[in-house]
Coordinates of C-alpha atoms in Angstrom, one line a residue:
Chain N
M1 CA -20.8 0.2 21.2
S2 CA -17.3 -1.4 21.2
T3 CA -16.6 -4.9 19.9
V4 CA -15.2 -7.6 22.1
L5 CA -14.8 -10.2 19.3
H6 CA -14.6 -9.9 15.5
E7 CA -14.5 -12.8 13.0
H8 CA -14.3 -12.6 9.2
Y9 CA -15.2 -15.3 6.8
E10 CA -14.9 -15.5 3.0
V11 CA -17.5 -17.5 1.1
K12 CA -16.3 -18.5 -2.4
P13 CA -18.6 -18.4 -5.4
D14 CA -20.2 -21.7 -6.4
D15 CA -18.4 -23.5 -3.6
F16 CA -21.2 -26.0 -3.0
A17 CA -18.9 -28.5 -1.5
N18 CA -18.1 -26.2 1.5
A19 CA -21.5 -24.6 1.8
G20 CA -22.4 -24.3 5.5
K21 CA -18.8 -24.6 6.8
A22 CA -18.6 -20.9 7.8
S23 CA -22.0 -21.2 9.6
S24 CA -20.8 -24.3 11.4
A25 CA -17.6 -22.4 12.5
I26 CA -19.7 -19.5 13.8
K27 CA -22.1 -21.7 15.7
E28 CA -19.1 -23.5 17.3
Q29 CA -17.5 -20.2 18.2
L30 CA -20.7 -18.9 19.8
K31 CA -21.3 -22.2 21.6
S32 CA -17.8 -21.9 23.2
L33 CA -18.9 -18.5 24.6
G34 CA -21.7 -20.1 26.5
L35 CA -24.7 -18.7 24.6
S36 CA -28.1 -20.4 25.2
P37 CA -29.2 -23.1 22.7
A38 CA -32.2 -21.0 21.7
V39 CA -30.2 -17.9 20.5
L40 CA -27.5 -20.2 19.1
R41 CA -30.1 -22.0 16.9
R42 CA -31.5 -18.7 15.6
V43 CA -28.1 -17.3 14.7
A44 CA -27.1 -20.6 13.1
V45 CA -30.3 -20.8 11.0
A46 CA -30.0 -17.2 9.8
T47 CA -26.3 -17.5 9.1
Y48 CA -26.7 -20.7 7.2
E49 CA -29.5 -19.3 5.0
C50 CA -27.4 -16.2 4.3
E51 CA -24.3 -18.3 3.5
I52 CA -26.3 -20.4 1.1
N53 CA -27.6 -17.3 -0.6
L54 CA -24.0 -16.0 -1.1
I55 CA -23.2 -19.2 -2.9
I56 CA -26.3 -19.7 -5.0
H57 CA -27.4 -16.1 -5.8
A58 CA -24.2 -14.0 -5.6
N59 CA -20.6 -14.6 -6.5
G60 CA -19.7 -15.6 -3.0
G61 CA -19.1 -12.8 -0.4
T62 CA -18.1 -12.1 3.1
I63 CA -19.4 -12.7 6.6
D64 CA -18.4 -10.5 9.4
M65 CA -19.5 -11.3 13.0
D66 CA -19.1 -8.8 15.9
I67 CA -19.9 -9.5 19.5
E68 CA -20.5 -6.2 21.2
E69 CA -19.9 -5.3 24.9
D70 CA -23.5 -5.7 25.8
G71 CA -23.6 -9.2 24.3
T72 CA -25.3 -8.2 21.0
I73 CA -24.3 -10.4 18.1
R74 CA -24.0 -8.5 14.9
L75 CA -23.6 -10.3 11.5
V76 CA -23.0 -8.6 8.2
F77 CA -23.3 -10.5 4.9
Q78 CA -21.9 -8.6 1.9
D79 CA -21.7 -9.6 -1.7
T80 CA -21.0 -8.0 -5.1
G81 CA -23.6 -10.1 -6.9
P82 CA -26.3 -8.9 -9.2
G83 CA -28.5 -7.7 -6.4
I84 CA -32.2 -8.5 -5.8
A85 CA -34.4 -7.2 -8.6
D86 CA -37.6 -7.0 -6.5
L87 CA -37.0 -7.0 -2.8
E88 CA -40.7 -7.1 -1.9
K89 CA -41.2 -10.3 -3.9
A90 CA -38.0 -11.8 -2.5
M91 CA -39.4 -11.3 1.0
T92 CA -42.6 -13.2 0.1
P93 CA -42.7 -16.8 1.4
G94 CA -42.6 -19.2 -1.5
F95 CA -41.0 -16.8 -4.1
S96 CA -37.7 -18.2 -5.4
T97 CA -35.3 -17.5 -8.2
A98 CA -33.0 -20.4 -7.2
S99 CA -31.3 -22.4 -9.9
E100 CA -31.8 -26.1 -10.5
K101 CA -28.4 -26.7 -8.9
A102 CA -29.6 -24.9 -5.7
R103 CA -32.9 -26.8 -5.7
A104 CA -31.0 -30.1 -6.0
M105 CA -29.1 -29.1 -2.9
G106 CA -32.4 -28.8 -1.1
F107 CA -32.8 -25.0 -1.4
G108 CA -35.1 -22.7 -3.3
A109 CA -38.2 -23.2 -1.3
G110 CA -38.6 -19.4 -1.2
M111 CA -38.4 -19.4 2.6
G112 CA -34.8 -18.0 2.9
L113 CA -35.2 -14.3 3.4
P114 CA -38.6 -14.4 5.3
N115 CA -37.1 -17.0 7.6
I116 CA -33.9 -14.9 8.2
K117 CA -36.0 -11.9 9.1
R118 CA -38.3 -14.0 11.4
V119 CA -35.4 -15.5 13.4
S120 CA -33.3 -12.4 13.9
D121 CA -34.0 -9.5 16.3
T122 CA -33.1 -6.8 13.8
F123 CA -33.0 -7.3 10.0
D124 CA -31.7 -4.8 7.5
I125 CA -31.3 -5.5 3.8
Q126 CA -29.8 -3.1 1.1
S127 CA -29.6 -4.3 -2.5
S128 CA -28.6 -2.7 -5.7
E129 CA -27.0 -3.8 -9.0
E130 CA -23.6 -3.6 -7.2
G131 CA -24.5 -6.2 -4.6
T132 CA -26.5 -7.0 -1.5
R133 CA -25.8 -6.3 2.2
I134 CA -27.7 -7.9 5.0
E135 CA -27.1 -6.9 8.6
L136 CA -28.6 -8.9 11.4
T137 CA -28.5 -8.6 15.2
F138 CA -29.3 -11.1 17.9
V139 CA -29.6 -10.7 21.6
E140 CA -30.2 -13.3 24.4
S141 CA -33.9 -13.3 25.3
Chain A
M1 CA -41.0 -43.4 20.9
K2 CA -37.4 -44.2 21.7
A3 CA -35.0 -44.0 18.7
L4 CA -34.4 -47.8 19.0
D5 CA -38.2 -48.5 18.6
I6 CA -38.5 -46.2 15.6
I7 CA -35.5 -47.9 14.0
E8 CA -37.2 -51.3 14.5
L9 CA -40.6 -50.0 13.3
V10 CA -39.3 -48.8 9.9
K11 CA -36.7 -51.6 9.7
A12 CA -33.9 -49.0 9.3
E13 CA -30.3 -49.7 8.9
P14 CA -27.6 -47.6 10.4
L15 CA -25.5 -45.4 8.0
A16 CA -23.7 -43.6 10.8
L17 CA -24.2 -44.4 14.5
C18 CA -22.4 -41.4 15.9
N19 CA -24.1 -41.0 19.2
E20 CA -25.1 -44.3 20.8
R21 CA -26.6 -42.8 23.9
R22 CA -29.2 -41.1 21.8
L23 CA -30.7 -44.5 20.8
N24 CA -32.6 -44.5 24.1
H25 CA -33.7 -40.9 23.7
D26 CA -37.4 -40.2 23.2
Y27 CA -38.5 -38.8 19.8
S28 CA -42.1 -37.6 20.0
L29 CA -42.0 -35.4 16.9
A30 CA -41.0 -35.7 13.2
F31 CA -40.7 -33.5 10.2
A32 CA -40.4 -34.8 6.6
T33 CA -39.1 -32.8 3.7
D34 CA -36.6 -32.8 0.8
L35 CA -36.4 -29.1 1.0
M36 CA -33.9 -28.0 3.6
S37 CA -35.2 -24.4 3.4
D38 CA -38.5 -25.7 4.7
A39 CA -36.8 -27.6 7.5
L40 CA -34.9 -24.4 8.5
A41 CA -38.2 -22.5 8.5
M42 CA -39.5 -24.9 11.1
I43 CA -37.1 -23.7 13.8
Q44 CA -38.3 -24.2 17.3
D45 CA -37.0 -25.3 20.7
N46 CA -38.1 -28.9 20.7
F47 CA -35.7 -30.3 18.1
D48 CA -34.1 -32.4 20.8
H49 CA -37.1 -34.6 20.4
T50 CA -37.5 -34.4 16.6
V51 CA -36.5 -36.8 13.9
L52 CA -35.9 -35.5 10.4
I53 CA -37.1 -37.7 7.5
T54 CA -35.8 -37.0 4.1
G55 CA -35.1 -38.4 0.6
L56 CA -32.4 -35.8 0.0
C57 CA -28.9 -37.3 0.2
N58 CA -26.2 -34.6 0.5
D59 CA -24.1 -32.7 3.0
Q60 CA -26.7 -30.0 3.2
V61 CA -29.0 -32.3 5.1
L62 CA -26.3 -32.7 7.7
R63 CA -25.6 -29.0 7.9
T64 CA -29.3 -28.3 8.3
A65 CA -29.6 -30.8 11.1
E66 CA -26.6 -29.3 12.8
M67 CA -28.0 -25.8 12.6
L68 CA -31.3 -27.0 14.1
D69 CA -29.7 -29.3 16.7
I70 CA -31.4 -32.4 15.2
E71 CA -29.5 -35.5 16.1
F72 CA -31.5 -38.2 14.3
V73 CA -32.1 -38.4 10.5
I74 CA -33.8 -41.1 8.6
F75 CA -33.3 -41.4 4.8
V76 CA -36.1 -43.0 2.9
R77 CA -36.3 -45.5 0.0
G78 CA -33.0 -47.1 1.0
K79 CA -30.9 -44.1 0.1
R80 CA -27.4 -43.9 1.3
L81 CA -24.9 -41.1 1.8
P82 CA -21.3 -41.0 0.4
E83 CA -18.5 -41.9 2.8
S84 CA -17.4 -38.3 3.0
S85 CA -20.8 -37.3 4.3
L86 CA -20.7 -40.0 6.9
E87 CA -17.4 -38.5 8.2
I88 CA -19.1 -35.1 8.6
A89 CA -22.0 -36.8 10.5
E90 CA -19.5 -38.4 12.8
D91 CA -18.0 -35.0 13.6
M92 CA -21.4 -33.6 14.3
G93 CA -22.6 -36.5 16.4
I94 CA -25.7 -37.1 14.3
N95 CA -27.2 -40.6 14.0
L96 CA -28.1 -41.5 10.4
Y97 CA -30.4 -44.4 9.4
S98 CA -31.8 -45.6 6.1
T99 CA -35.2 -47.3 5.6
R100 CA -36.6 -49.0 2.5
Y101 CA -40.0 -47.5 3.1
T102 CA -41.1 -44.4 1.1
M103 CA -41.4 -41.1 2.8
Y104 CA -45.2 -41.4 3.0
E105 CA -45.0 -44.9 4.5
T106 CA -42.3 -43.9 7.0
C107 CA -44.4 -40.9 8.1
G108 CA -47.5 -43.0 8.3
L109 CA -45.9 -45.7 10.5
L110 CA -44.4 -43.1 12.9
Y111 CA -47.7 -41.2 13.1
Q112 CA -49.7 -44.4 13.7
N113 CA -47.3 -45.0 16.7
G114 CA -47.8 -41.6 18.3
V115 CA -45.0 -39.5 16.7
K116 CA -46.6 -36.2 15.9
G117 CA -45.8 -33.5 13.4
I118 CA -44.2 -30.2 14.3
H119 CA -45.8 -26.8 13.6
V120 CA -44.3 -23.4 13.2
N121 CA -45.0 -21.4 16.3
S122 CA -43.5 -18.4 18.0
L123 CA -39.9 -18.5 18.9
T124 CA -39.0 -18.7 22.5

């Protein structure tokens, strides 16, 4: 499937001051393309959770968004952080390894990954000691 | 309840009135939390009628509201946001108010007056 739009964003490590800016930009971009509020909200929530994860759990990372010919929105979040030690635990609602700093920002409820999976149409996560890669897709319902 | 009636009920002061037409908008639902991850997990399609009540004062509250399309936030216990955050709210068109009531009291007052809680349900 060929891509009709590609956007790339860099998320800096520990950049708490700008946390969420990439997600805001992505939401704005998709809004200008006329997507429905329901799909926009799902993309925005998943993107924001992933962006926060890049800042608080990894050493920053990248976000790549592709919009495919059939309208599928594909988002890839990639980092070179320490990886997720126990993926099964990380997918359990309530489980969190967030730092005090992250909790002070309002994160670390242990709802991030389960929520990202819940709001996306497809969810794929690969994690090792070399980093984590999450790929999500969304389609208009 | 209209936003104006909620503001009067909890004796809230404006921190940022960024969307005046929303003052006459009806808010029938509320969600209260200091954990933005919890707010993000409550995603559904009726946020247009939902007020977010929180004691957390930082930009992430505004980003969370933006992602969820929430346009009315009440900060409890008289908390205020820094000027830089108010500028972000202005860009987003979110109305921010501060009440001296605690979170529990604020929720109680709203609930007593017909504003209900939101529940996680299937996405539409």
